[in-house]
mmCIF file of C-alpha atoms in Angstrom:
data_model
loop_
_atom_site.group_PDB
_atom_site.id
_atom_site.type_symbol
_atom_site.label_atom_id
_atom_site.label_comp_id
_atom_site.label_asym_id
_atom_site.label_seq_id
_atom_site.Cartn_x
_atom_site.Cartn_y
_atom_site.Cartn_z
ATOM 1 C CA MET A 1 87.060 -16.781 61.016
ATOM 2 C CA LYS A 2 86.685 -12.865 60.344
ATOM 3 C CA THR A 3 83.177 -12.523 58.636
ATOM 4 C CA LYS A 4 83.205 -8.675 58.505
ATOM 5 C CA GLY A 5 80.501 -7.143 56.415
ATOM 6 C CA TRP A 6 79.176 -10.433 55.530
ATOM 7 C CA GLY A 7 75.332 -10.402 54.530
ATOM 8 C CA SER A 8 74.938 -6.863 53.618
ATOM 9 C CA SER A 9 73.222 -6.513 49.882
ATOM 10 C CA ILE A 10 76.036 -5.090 47.910
ATOM 11 C CA LEU A 11 75.758 -1.376 48.179
ATOM 12 C CA GLY A 12 73.869 5.248 51.247
ATOM 13 C CA ILE A 13 75.411 7.780 49.218
ATOM 14 C CA TRP A 14 76.328 11.807 49.227
ATOM 15 C CA LEU A 15 76.811 13.147 45.623
ATOM 16 C CA GLY A 16 77.405 16.226 44.980
ATOM 17 C CA LEU A 17 78.774 18.312 42.216
ATOM 18 C CA GLY A 18 81.107 21.409 41.968
ATOM 19 C CA MET A 19 82.132 24.347 40.306
ATOM 20 C CA ALA A 20 85.547 23.384 40.144
ATOM 21 C CA GLY A 21 87.275 25.865 37.085
ATOM 22 C CA SER A 22 84.658 28.853 37.524
ATOM 23 C CA GLY A 23 87.061 31.067 36.494
ATOM 24 C CA GLY A 24 86.341 33.218 39.982
ATOM 25 C CA ALA A 25 82.603 33.596 39.271
ATOM 26 C CA THR A 26 80.459 33.560 42.066
ATOM 27 C CA PRO A 27 77.403 31.231 42.445
ATOM 28 C CA GLN A 28 75.193 34.044 42.035
ATOM 29 C CA THR A 29 76.689 34.893 39.002
ATOM 30 C CA LEU A 30 76.198 31.512 37.807
ATOM 31 C CA ALA A 31 73.106 30.619 38.818
ATOM 32 C CA GLN A 32 71.215 31.765 36.279
ATOM 33 C CA PRO A 33 72.701 31.043 32.970
ATOM 34 C CA LEU A 34 73.396 27.800 34.406
ATOM 35 C CA ALA A 35 69.745 27.295 35.349
ATOM 36 C CA GLN A 36 68.759 28.611 31.853
ATOM 37 C CA LEU A 37 70.517 26.077 30.162
ATOM 38 C CA PHE A 38 69.052 23.188 32.170
ATOM 39 C CA ILE A 39 65.929 24.294 31.603
ATOM 40 C CA GLU A 40 66.476 25.145 27.368
ATOM 41 C CA SER A 41 68.849 22.026 26.636
ATOM 42 C CA PRO A 42 66.367 19.263 24.851
ATOM 43 C CA ASP A 43 66.763 16.036 26.873
ATOM 44 C CA THR A 44 69.352 13.444 24.741
ATOM 45 C CA GLN A 45 69.093 10.892 27.119
ATOM 46 C CA PRO A 46 66.112 8.358 24.986
ATOM 47 C CA PHE A 47 67.119 5.643 28.224
ATOM 48 C CA ARG A 48 64.471 5.501 31.249
ATOM 49 C CA ILE A 49 64.626 3.724 34.136
ATOM 50 C CA GLY A 50 61.574 1.820 34.627
ATOM 51 C CA ASP A 51 59.885 0.296 38.139
ATOM 52 C CA ALA A 52 60.041 -3.736 36.511
ATOM 53 C CA GLU A 53 63.785 -3.215 35.377
ATOM 54 C CA ILE A 54 65.100 -2.825 38.951
ATOM 55 C CA ARG A 55 62.989 -4.868 40.826
ATOM 56 C CA GLU A 56 64.790 -7.508 37.832
ATOM 57 C CA LEU A 57 68.255 -6.401 38.767
ATOM 58 C CA LEU A 58 67.584 -6.780 42.315
ATOM 59 C CA GLN A 59 66.213 -10.446 41.596
ATOM 60 C CA GLN A 60 69.291 -10.857 39.593
ATOM 61 C CA GLY A 61 71.489 -9.915 42.053
ATOM 62 C CA GLN A 62 69.819 -12.474 44.666
ATOM 63 C CA ARG A 63 70.359 -15.236 42.476
ATOM 64 C CA ASP A 64 73.828 -14.058 41.586
ATOM 65 C CA THR A 65 74.665 -13.884 45.319
ATOM 66 C CA GLU A 66 73.247 -17.641 45.834
ATOM 67 C CA ARG A 67 75.661 -18.548 42.923
ATOM 68 C CA ARG A 68 78.737 -16.722 44.727
ATOM 69 C CA ASP A 69 79.657 -15.011 41.460
ATOM 70 C CA VAL A 70 81.641 -12.855 41.971
ATOM 71 C CA ALA A 71 81.431 -11.137 38.174
ATOM 72 C CA ALA A 72 77.620 -11.098 37.746
ATOM 73 C CA VAL A 73 77.024 -9.588 41.080
ATOM 74 C CA VAL A 74 79.386 -6.085 40.436
ATOM 75 C CA LYS A 75 78.036 -6.447 37.047
ATOM 76 C CA PRO A 76 75.304 -3.375 37.664
ATOM 77 C CA LEU A 77 77.626 -1.327 39.861
ATOM 78 C CA ALA A 78 78.724 1.954 38.232
ATOM 79 C CA ARG A 79 82.494 2.627 38.428
ATOM 80 C CA PHE A 80 81.993 5.089 41.192
ATOM 81 C CA VAL A 81 79.795 3.426 43.418
ATOM 82 C CA TYR A 82 79.269 4.168 47.196
ATOM 83 C CA SER A 83 78.235 1.475 49.751
ATOM 84 C CA GLU A 84 78.029 1.687 53.600
ATOM 85 C CA ASP A 85 77.146 -1.650 55.211
ATOM 86 C CA GLU A 86 76.328 -1.743 59.467
ATOM 87 C CA SER A 87 76.616 -5.438 60.682
ATOM 88 C CA ARG A 88 75.931 -6.168 64.493
ATOM 89 C CA PHE A 89 76.805 -9.463 65.577
ATOM 90 C CA ALA A 90 74.525 -10.834 67.983
ATOM 91 C CA THR A 91 76.872 -13.308 69.864
ATOM 92 C CA THR A 92 79.375 -10.469 70.902
ATOM 93 C CA ASN A 93 76.938 -7.339 70.002
ATOM 94 C CA GLU A 94 80.073 -6.015 67.942
ATOM 95 C CA THR A 95 78.693 -3.773 65.212
ATOM 96 C CA VAL A 96 81.079 -3.698 62.060
ATOM 97 C CA ARG A 97 80.808 -0.552 59.749
ATOM 98 C CA THR A 98 82.189 -0.807 56.042
ATOM 99 C CA ARG A 99 82.357 1.627 53.481
ATOM 100 C CA LEU A 100 83.595 1.303 50.731
ATOM 101 C CA PHE A 101 83.911 3.414 47.010
ATOM 102 C CA GLY A 102 84.703 2.295 43.277
ATOM 103 C CA ARG A 103 84.024 -0.841 41.565
ATOM 104 C CA PHE A 104 87.101 -2.416 42.415
ATOM 105 C CA ALA A 105 87.285 -2.192 45.829
ATOM 106 C CA HIS A 106 83.543 -3.678 45.931
ATOM 107 C CA GLU A 107 84.856 -6.567 43.572
ATOM 108 C CA GLN A 108 87.537 -7.465 46.072
ATOM 109 C CA GLU A 109 85.316 -7.174 49.281
ATOM 110 C CA ILE A 110 82.713 -9.809 47.769
ATOM 111 C CA ARG A 111 85.615 -11.738 46.376
ATOM 112 C CA GLN A 112 87.103 -12.051 49.628
ATOM 113 C CA ASN A 113 83.582 -12.385 51.267
ATOM 114 C CA PHE A 114 82.791 -15.123 49.105
ATOM 115 C CA ALA A 115 86.074 -16.859 49.689
ATOM 116 C CA ALA A 116 85.044 -17.318 53.050
ATOM 117 C CA VAL A 117 81.413 -19.008 52.046
ATOM 118 C CA ALA A 118 80.624 -22.483 51.180
ATOM 119 C CA GLN A 119 76.732 -22.094 50.669
ATOM 120 C CA VAL A 120 74.221 -18.940 50.616
ATOM 121 C CA ALA A 121 70.071 -19.386 50.552
ATOM 122 C CA PHE A 122 67.818 -16.767 50.771
ATOM 123 C CA LEU A 123 65.243 -17.603 52.826
ATOM 124 C CA THR A 124 63.090 -14.765 52.114
ATOM 125 C CA TYR A 125 63.703 -11.642 49.953
ATOM 126 C CA ARG A 126 61.196 -8.849 49.558
ATOM 127 C CA ILE A 127 61.761 -5.535 47.192
ATOM 128 C CA ASP A 128 59.308 -2.928 49.879
ATOM 129 C CA ASP A 129 59.784 0.161 47.251
ATOM 130 C CA VAL A 130 61.040 1.037 44.083
ATOM 131 C CA LEU A 131 60.624 5.090 43.432
ATOM 132 C CA VAL A 132 61.652 6.029 39.768
ATOM 133 C CA SER A 133 62.271 10.088 39.353
ATOM 134 C CA PRO A 134 59.698 11.532 36.896
ATOM 135 C CA ASP A 135 62.308 11.915 34.444
ATOM 136 C CA GLY A 136 63.147 8.185 34.757
ATOM 137 C CA LYS A 137 67.223 9.179 35.330
ATOM 138 C CA HIS A 138 66.777 7.786 38.770
ATOM 139 C CA ALA A 139 65.601 5.189 41.134
ATOM 140 C CA ILE A 140 65.774 4.397 44.723
ATOM 141 C CA ALA A 141 64.841 0.925 46.145
ATOM 142 C CA ARG A 142 64.185 -0.821 49.342
ATOM 143 C CA ASP A 143 64.840 -4.304 49.786
ATOM 144 C CA ARG A 144 64.958 -6.913 52.747
ATOM 145 C CA ALA A 145 66.018 -10.337 52.853
ATOM 146 C CA LEU A 146 66.825 -13.362 55.204
ATOM 147 C CA ILE A 147 70.026 -15.420 54.415
ATOM 148 C CA ASP A 148 71.227 -18.776 55.931
ATOM 149 C CA VAL A 149 75.196 -19.015 54.883
ATOM 150 C CA THR A 150 77.372 -21.808 55.636
ATOM 151 C CA LEU A 151 80.916 -20.892 55.909
ATOM 152 C CA VAL A 152 83.812 -23.213 54.649
ATOM 153 C CA ASP A 153 84.333 -24.057 58.484
ATOM 154 C CA GLY A 154 80.981 -25.475 58.618
ATOM 155 C CA SER A 155 79.346 -22.601 60.404
ATOM 156 C CA ARG A 156 76.188 -21.411 59.901
ATOM 157 C CA LEU A 157 74.961 -17.645 60.221
ATOM 158 C CA LEU A 158 71.277 -15.913 60.087
ATOM 159 C CA VAL A 159 71.593 -12.761 58.321
ATOM 160 C CA ALA A 160 68.495 -10.055 58.378
ATOM 161 C CA SER A 161 69.442 -7.800 56.228
ATOM 162 C CA GLY A 162 67.803 -4.324 54.904
ATOM 163 C CA ALA A 163 68.897 -2.084 52.042
ATOM 164 C CA VAL A 164 68.554 1.074 50.883
ATOM 165 C CA THR A 165 69.712 1.270 46.909
ATOM 166 C CA ARG A 166 70.073 4.204 44.768
ATOM 167 C CA TRP A 167 70.325 3.722 40.752
ATOM 168 C CA ALA A 168 70.897 6.075 37.875
ATOM 169 C CA MET A 169 71.137 6.035 34.277
ATOM 170 C CA VAL A 170 74.941 5.589 33.184
ATOM 171 C CA GLY A 171 75.058 5.319 29.352
ATOM 172 C CA ASP A 172 72.235 3.673 28.251
ATOM 173 C CA ARG A 173 71.768 1.294 31.311
ATOM 174 C CA PRO A 174 70.535 1.742 35.088
ATOM 175 C CA GLN A 175 73.587 1.160 37.400
ATOM 176 C CA MET A 176 73.800 0.918 41.132
ATOM 177 C CA ILE A 177 75.492 4.042 42.621
ATOM 178 C CA SER A 178 74.965 3.945 46.193
ATOM 179 C CA SER A 179 73.987 1.133 48.751
ATOM 180 C CA GLN A 180 73.321 1.575 52.315
ATOM 181 C CA THR A 181 72.628 -1.640 54.461
ATOM 182 C CA HIS A 182 71.636 -2.805 57.803
ATOM 183 C CA SER A 183 72.245 -6.311 58.828
ATOM 184 C CA GLU A 184 71.933 -8.543 61.978
ATOM 185 C CA VAL A 185 74.079 -11.647 62.098
ATOM 186 C CA LEU A 186 72.935 -14.789 64.320
ATOM 187 C CA PRO A 187 75.461 -18.245 64.488
ATOM 188 C CA VAL A 188 73.006 -20.393 63.821
ATOM 189 C CA SER A 189 74.471 -23.646 65.714
ATOM 190 C CA THR A 190 71.091 -25.215 66.980
ATOM 191 C CA LEU A 191 70.084 -26.130 63.507
ATOM 192 C CA PRO A 192 70.910 -29.441 61.494
ATOM 193 C CA PRO A 193 73.442 -28.747 58.467
ATOM 194 C CA ARG A 194 71.498 -27.885 54.780
ATOM 195 C CA GLN A 195 71.406 -30.669 52.679
ATOM 196 C CA PRO A 196 72.248 -30.021 49.099
#
């Protein structure tokens, strides 16, 4: 059974802003007016990201993953979310890399992975850091998990996963805009089946 990408926390992004349609103006002629605009524009966004809020979203994501609730797992993802996952399978020493862009692609991938899974149990889950920008508009979080996964064919996997997620205010709520995950996947053939 193919287990591509399983075990990743949901979502490393490069977000860039271009100056499309600048009417032939060079970056030098635009730099000062743009800088002045950003300095003088009042902050019209009253909503701010908080450390506790990001921690709760991550912990809710853990609970939603254990319930295999696809809709709940994708709910905090921004429409333009980008993720990179690198999973190394210990038995074959194979590394599988997955890159996804957009909420719909993430939903399809998560749905496909959950269809292969009978049960998910977090043995440990730890949020190492949540760093919020001074303006409260962005945050970066690092978390780690050890997950016991039973597939529908009865086989079990032990997944050690670490992720860096990036969050931003999108409208009036924080949403995940990117994730970079590294996972080690080990088959668990020597342990007895988990009791429900």
